[in-house]
CSV table of C-alpha atoms in Angstrom, one decimal:
chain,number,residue,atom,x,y,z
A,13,UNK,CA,0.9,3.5,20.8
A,14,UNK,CA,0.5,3.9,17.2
A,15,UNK,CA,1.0,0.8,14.9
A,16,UNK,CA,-0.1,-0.7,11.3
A,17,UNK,CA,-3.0,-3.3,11.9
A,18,UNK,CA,-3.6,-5.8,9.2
A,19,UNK,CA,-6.8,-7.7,9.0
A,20,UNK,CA,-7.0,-11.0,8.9
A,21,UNK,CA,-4.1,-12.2,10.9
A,22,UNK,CA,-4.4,-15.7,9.4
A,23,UNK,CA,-6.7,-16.6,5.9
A,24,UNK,CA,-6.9,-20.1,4.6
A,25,UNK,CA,-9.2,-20.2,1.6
A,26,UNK,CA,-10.0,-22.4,-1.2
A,27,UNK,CA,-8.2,-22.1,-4.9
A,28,UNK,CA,-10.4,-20.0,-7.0
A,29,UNK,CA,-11.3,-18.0,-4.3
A,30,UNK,CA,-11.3,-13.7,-3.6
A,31,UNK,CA,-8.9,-13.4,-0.9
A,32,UNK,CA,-9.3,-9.6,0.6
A,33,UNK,CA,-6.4,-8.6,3.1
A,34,UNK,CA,-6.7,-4.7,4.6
A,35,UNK,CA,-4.1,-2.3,6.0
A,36,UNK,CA,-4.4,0.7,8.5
A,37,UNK,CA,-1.6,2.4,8.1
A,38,UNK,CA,-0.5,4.8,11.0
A,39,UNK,CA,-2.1,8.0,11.4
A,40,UNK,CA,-0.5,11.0,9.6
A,41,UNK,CA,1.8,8.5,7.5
A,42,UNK,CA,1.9,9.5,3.6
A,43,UNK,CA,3.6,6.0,2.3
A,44,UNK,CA,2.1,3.0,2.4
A,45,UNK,CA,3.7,-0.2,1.4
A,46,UNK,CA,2.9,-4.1,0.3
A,47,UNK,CA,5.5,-6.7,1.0
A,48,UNK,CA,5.0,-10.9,0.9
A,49,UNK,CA,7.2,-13.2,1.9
A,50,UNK,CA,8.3,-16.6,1.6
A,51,UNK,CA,11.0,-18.6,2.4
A,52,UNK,CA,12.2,-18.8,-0.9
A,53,UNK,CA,11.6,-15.4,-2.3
A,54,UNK,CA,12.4,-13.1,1.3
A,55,UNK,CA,10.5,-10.0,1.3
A,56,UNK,CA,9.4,-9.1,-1.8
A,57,UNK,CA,7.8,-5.3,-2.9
A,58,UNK,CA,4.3,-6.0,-4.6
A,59,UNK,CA,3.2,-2.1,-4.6
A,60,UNK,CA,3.7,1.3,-2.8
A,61,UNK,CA,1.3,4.3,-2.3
A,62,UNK,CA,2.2,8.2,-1.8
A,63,UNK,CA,-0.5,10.1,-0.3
A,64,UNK,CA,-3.3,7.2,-1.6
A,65,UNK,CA,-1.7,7.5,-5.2
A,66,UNK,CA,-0.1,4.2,-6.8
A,67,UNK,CA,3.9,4.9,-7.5
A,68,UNK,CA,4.7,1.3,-8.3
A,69,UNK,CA,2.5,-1.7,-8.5
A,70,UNK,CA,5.3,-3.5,-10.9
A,71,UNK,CA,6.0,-6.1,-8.4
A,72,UNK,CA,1.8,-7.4,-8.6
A,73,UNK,CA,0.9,-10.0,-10.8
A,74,UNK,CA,-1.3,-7.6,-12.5
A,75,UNK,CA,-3.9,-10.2,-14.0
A,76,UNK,CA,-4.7,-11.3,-10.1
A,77,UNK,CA,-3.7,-9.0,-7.8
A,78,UNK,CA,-5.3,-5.4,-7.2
A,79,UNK,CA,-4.0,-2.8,-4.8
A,80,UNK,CA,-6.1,0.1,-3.3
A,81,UNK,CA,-6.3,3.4,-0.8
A,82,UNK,CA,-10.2,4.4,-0.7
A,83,UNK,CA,-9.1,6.5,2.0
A,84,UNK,CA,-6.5,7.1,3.8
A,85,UNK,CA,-6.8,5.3,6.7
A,86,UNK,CA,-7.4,1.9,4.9
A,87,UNK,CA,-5.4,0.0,2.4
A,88,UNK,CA,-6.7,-2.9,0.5
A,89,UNK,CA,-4.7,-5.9,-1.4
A,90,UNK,CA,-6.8,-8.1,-3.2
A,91,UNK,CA,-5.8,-11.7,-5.0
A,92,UNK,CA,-8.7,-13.0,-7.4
A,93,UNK,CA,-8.9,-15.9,-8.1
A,94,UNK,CA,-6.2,-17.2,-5.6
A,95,UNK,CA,-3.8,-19.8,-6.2
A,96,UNK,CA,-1.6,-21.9,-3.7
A,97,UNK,CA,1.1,-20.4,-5.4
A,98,UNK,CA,0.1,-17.3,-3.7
A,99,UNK,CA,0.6,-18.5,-0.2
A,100,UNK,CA,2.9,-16.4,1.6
A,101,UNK,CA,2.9,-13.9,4.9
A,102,UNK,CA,1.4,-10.4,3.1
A,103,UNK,CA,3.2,-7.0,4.8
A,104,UNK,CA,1.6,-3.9,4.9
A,105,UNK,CA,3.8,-1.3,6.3
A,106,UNK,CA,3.4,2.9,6.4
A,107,UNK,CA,6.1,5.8,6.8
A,108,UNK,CA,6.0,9.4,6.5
A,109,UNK,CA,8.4,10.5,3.1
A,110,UNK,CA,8.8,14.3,4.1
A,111,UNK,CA,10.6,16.2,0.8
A,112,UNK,CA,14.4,15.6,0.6
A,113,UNK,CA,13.7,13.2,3.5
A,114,UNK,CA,13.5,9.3,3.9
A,115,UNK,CA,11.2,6.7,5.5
A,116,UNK,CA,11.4,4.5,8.0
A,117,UNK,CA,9.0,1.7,7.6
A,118,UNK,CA,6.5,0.7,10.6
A,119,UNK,CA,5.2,-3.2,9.8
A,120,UNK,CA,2.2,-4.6,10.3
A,121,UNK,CA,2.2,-7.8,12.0
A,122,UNK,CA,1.1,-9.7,8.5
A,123,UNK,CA,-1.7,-11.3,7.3
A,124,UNK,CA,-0.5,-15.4,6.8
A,125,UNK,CA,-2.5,-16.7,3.7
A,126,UNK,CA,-2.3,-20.3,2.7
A,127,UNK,CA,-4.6,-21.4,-0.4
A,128,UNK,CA,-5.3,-24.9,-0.7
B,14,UNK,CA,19.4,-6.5,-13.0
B,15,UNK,CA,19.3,-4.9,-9.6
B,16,UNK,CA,20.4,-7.0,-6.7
B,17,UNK,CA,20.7,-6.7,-3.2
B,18,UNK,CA,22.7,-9.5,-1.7
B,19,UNK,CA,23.4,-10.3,1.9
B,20,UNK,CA,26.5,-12.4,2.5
B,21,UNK,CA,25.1,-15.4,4.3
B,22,UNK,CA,22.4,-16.8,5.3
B,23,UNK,CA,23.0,-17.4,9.1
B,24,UNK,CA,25.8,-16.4,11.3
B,25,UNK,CA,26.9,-17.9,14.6
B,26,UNK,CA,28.7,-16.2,16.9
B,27,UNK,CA,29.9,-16.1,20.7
B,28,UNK,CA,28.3,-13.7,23.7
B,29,UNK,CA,30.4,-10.5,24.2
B,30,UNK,CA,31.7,-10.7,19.8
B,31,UNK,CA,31.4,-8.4,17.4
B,32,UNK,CA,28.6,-9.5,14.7
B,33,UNK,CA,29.8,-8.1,11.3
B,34,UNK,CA,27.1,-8.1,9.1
B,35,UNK,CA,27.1,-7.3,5.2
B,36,UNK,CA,24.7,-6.1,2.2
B,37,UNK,CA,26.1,-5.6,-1.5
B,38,UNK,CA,24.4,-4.9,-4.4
B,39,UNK,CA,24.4,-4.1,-8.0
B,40,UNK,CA,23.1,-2.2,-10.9
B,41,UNK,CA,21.9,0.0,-8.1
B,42,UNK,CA,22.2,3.7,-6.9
B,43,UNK,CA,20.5,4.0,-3.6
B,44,UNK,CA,19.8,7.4,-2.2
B,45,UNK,CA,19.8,5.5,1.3
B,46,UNK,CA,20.0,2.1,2.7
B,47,UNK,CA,18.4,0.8,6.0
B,48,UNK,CA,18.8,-2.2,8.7
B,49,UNK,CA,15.8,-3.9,10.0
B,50,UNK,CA,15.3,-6.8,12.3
B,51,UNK,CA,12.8,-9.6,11.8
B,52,UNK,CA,11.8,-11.6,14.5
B,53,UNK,CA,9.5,-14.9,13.9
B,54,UNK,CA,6.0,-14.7,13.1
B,55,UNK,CA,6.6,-10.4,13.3
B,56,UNK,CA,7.2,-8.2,10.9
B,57,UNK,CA,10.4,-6.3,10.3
B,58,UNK,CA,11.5,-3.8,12.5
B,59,UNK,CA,13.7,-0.4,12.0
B,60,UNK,CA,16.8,0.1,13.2
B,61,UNK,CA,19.1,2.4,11.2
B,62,UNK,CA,19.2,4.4,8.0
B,63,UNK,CA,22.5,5.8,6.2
B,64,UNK,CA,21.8,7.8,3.5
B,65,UNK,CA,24.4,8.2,0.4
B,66,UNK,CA,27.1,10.8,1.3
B,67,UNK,CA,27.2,9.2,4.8
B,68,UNK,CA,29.6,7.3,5.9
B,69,UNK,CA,29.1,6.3,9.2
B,70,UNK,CA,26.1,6.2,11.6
B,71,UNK,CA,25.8,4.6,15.0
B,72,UNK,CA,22.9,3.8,17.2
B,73,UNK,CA,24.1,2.6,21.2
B,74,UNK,CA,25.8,-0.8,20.3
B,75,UNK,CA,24.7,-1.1,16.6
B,76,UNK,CA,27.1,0.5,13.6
B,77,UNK,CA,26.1,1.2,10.1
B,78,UNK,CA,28.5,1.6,7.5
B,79,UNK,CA,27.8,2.6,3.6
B,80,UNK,CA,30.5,2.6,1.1
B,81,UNK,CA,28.9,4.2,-2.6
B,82,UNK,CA,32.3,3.0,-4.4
B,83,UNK,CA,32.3,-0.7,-3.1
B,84,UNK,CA,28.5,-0.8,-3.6
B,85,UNK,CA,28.3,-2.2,0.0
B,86,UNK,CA,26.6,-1.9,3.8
B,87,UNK,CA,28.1,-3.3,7.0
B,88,UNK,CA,26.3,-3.2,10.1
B,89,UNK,CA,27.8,-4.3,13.0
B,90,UNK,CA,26.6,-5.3,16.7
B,91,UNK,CA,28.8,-4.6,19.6
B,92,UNK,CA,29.1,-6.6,22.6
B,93,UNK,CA,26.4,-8.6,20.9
B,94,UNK,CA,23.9,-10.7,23.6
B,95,UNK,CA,21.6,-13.9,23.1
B,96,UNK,CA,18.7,-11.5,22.6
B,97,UNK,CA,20.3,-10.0,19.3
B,98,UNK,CA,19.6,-13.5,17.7
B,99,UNK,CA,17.3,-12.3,15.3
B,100,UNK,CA,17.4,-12.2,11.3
B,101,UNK,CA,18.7,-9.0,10.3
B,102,UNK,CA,17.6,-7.7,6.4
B,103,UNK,CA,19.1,-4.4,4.4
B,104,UNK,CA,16.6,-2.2,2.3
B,105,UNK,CA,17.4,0.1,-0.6
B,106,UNK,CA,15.7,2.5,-1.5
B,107,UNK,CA,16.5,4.6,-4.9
B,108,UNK,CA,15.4,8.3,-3.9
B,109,UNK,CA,14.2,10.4,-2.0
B,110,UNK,CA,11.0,11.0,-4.1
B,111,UNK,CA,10.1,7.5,-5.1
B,112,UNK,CA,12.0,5.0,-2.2
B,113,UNK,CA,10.4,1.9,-3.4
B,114,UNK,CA,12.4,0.1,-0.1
B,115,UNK,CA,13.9,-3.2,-1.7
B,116,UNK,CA,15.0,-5.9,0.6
B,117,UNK,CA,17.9,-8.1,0.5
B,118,UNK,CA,17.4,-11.7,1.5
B,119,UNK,CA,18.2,-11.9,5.4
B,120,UNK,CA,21.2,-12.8,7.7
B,121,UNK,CA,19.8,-14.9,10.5
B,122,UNK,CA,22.3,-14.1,13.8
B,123,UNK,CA,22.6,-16.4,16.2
B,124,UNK,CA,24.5,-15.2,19.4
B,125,UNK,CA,25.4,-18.2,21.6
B,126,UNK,CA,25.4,-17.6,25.4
């Protein structure tokens, strides 16, 4: 039963602090995408990969947030230094973009952070 | 700017009624639009995708419709059940070769038994 696993599930950590969430996308799958959401914002895009290559990281606060493929079974979003502003349910979800085609998006289950 | 706007935020309806659902937007030119549902505490969930020069696309009891001129989506569920109640969320996405998927703010459905 293939599905996107994000690591941690839930992440409380200090203000100030690295906060390191990961993303297995699904085997086979050449996009992968970054979402957060809050309540007051929905789901908003932070950054999207084709084939491990950045195509848009516009929607990153780019002074604290860094997104990564080192391979490409593992995606990496990473918030340093954190602030409770940044406390939100993180998305990681993969799909396969064939040419001329489109991509249905699997989701992860989300990593909850919440930065006190 | 581009928006994508979904008419309310919650909807209430009876067992056995048709939910109409609906996603506009502006300054946009989507190559193709999708439905997803969220449940709480999970993450979305796929359900349909219309692309530009379709007009119609069904799936069993669910209905997508996407009008290019009107700038606008309707999904609708037939013969909607309690265990539709769910939030329902459009995505846009520009291209083919660079669908950065954009999401529209959420209906949440409530079908009452």
């Amino acid at each position: 039963d293939a599905r996107v696993t994000q690591t941690p599930r839930h992440k409380v950590t200090e203000m100030g602090q690295e906060v390191t969430m990961r993303c297995q996308p699904i085997l086979g799958h050449n996009t992968v995408f970054w979402y957060r959401q809050t309540m007051m914002q929905g789901l908003e895009l932070l950054a999207y990969f084709r084939n491990r290559a950045p195509l848009d990281d516009s929607g990153m606060p780019k002074d604290r947030f860094s997104a990564e493929m080192p391979d490409a079974t593992l995606a990496t979003l990473k918030i340093q230094p954190s602030e409770p502003r940044d406390s939100a349910v993180y998305f990681c979800a993969s799909g396969l973009a064939l040419t001329g085609g489109a991509t249905e998006a699997f989701f992860g289950q989300g990593t909850r952070l919440t930065v006190v | 700017s581009q928006k994508i706007e979904q008419n309310s935020e919650a909807l209430n309806i009876q067992e056995g009624k048709t939910a109409t659902l609906t996603c506009n937007y502006t300054n946009y030119s989507p190559a193709y639009l999708q439905w997803y549902r969220q449940d709480p505490g999970r993450g979305p969930v796929f359900l349909l995708l219309i692309r530009e020069n379709e007009k119609e696309k069904r799936k069993e009891r669910l209905k997508v419709t996407f009008d290019t001129t009107l700038k606008q989506s309707l999904f609708h569920i037939t013969a909607s059940q309690p265990a539709d109640s769910a939030t329902y969320l459009c995505a846009l996405s520009r291209s083919d070769n660079n669908n950065d998927m954009r999401f529209g703010a959420g209906t949440r459905l409530t079908v009452k038994p």
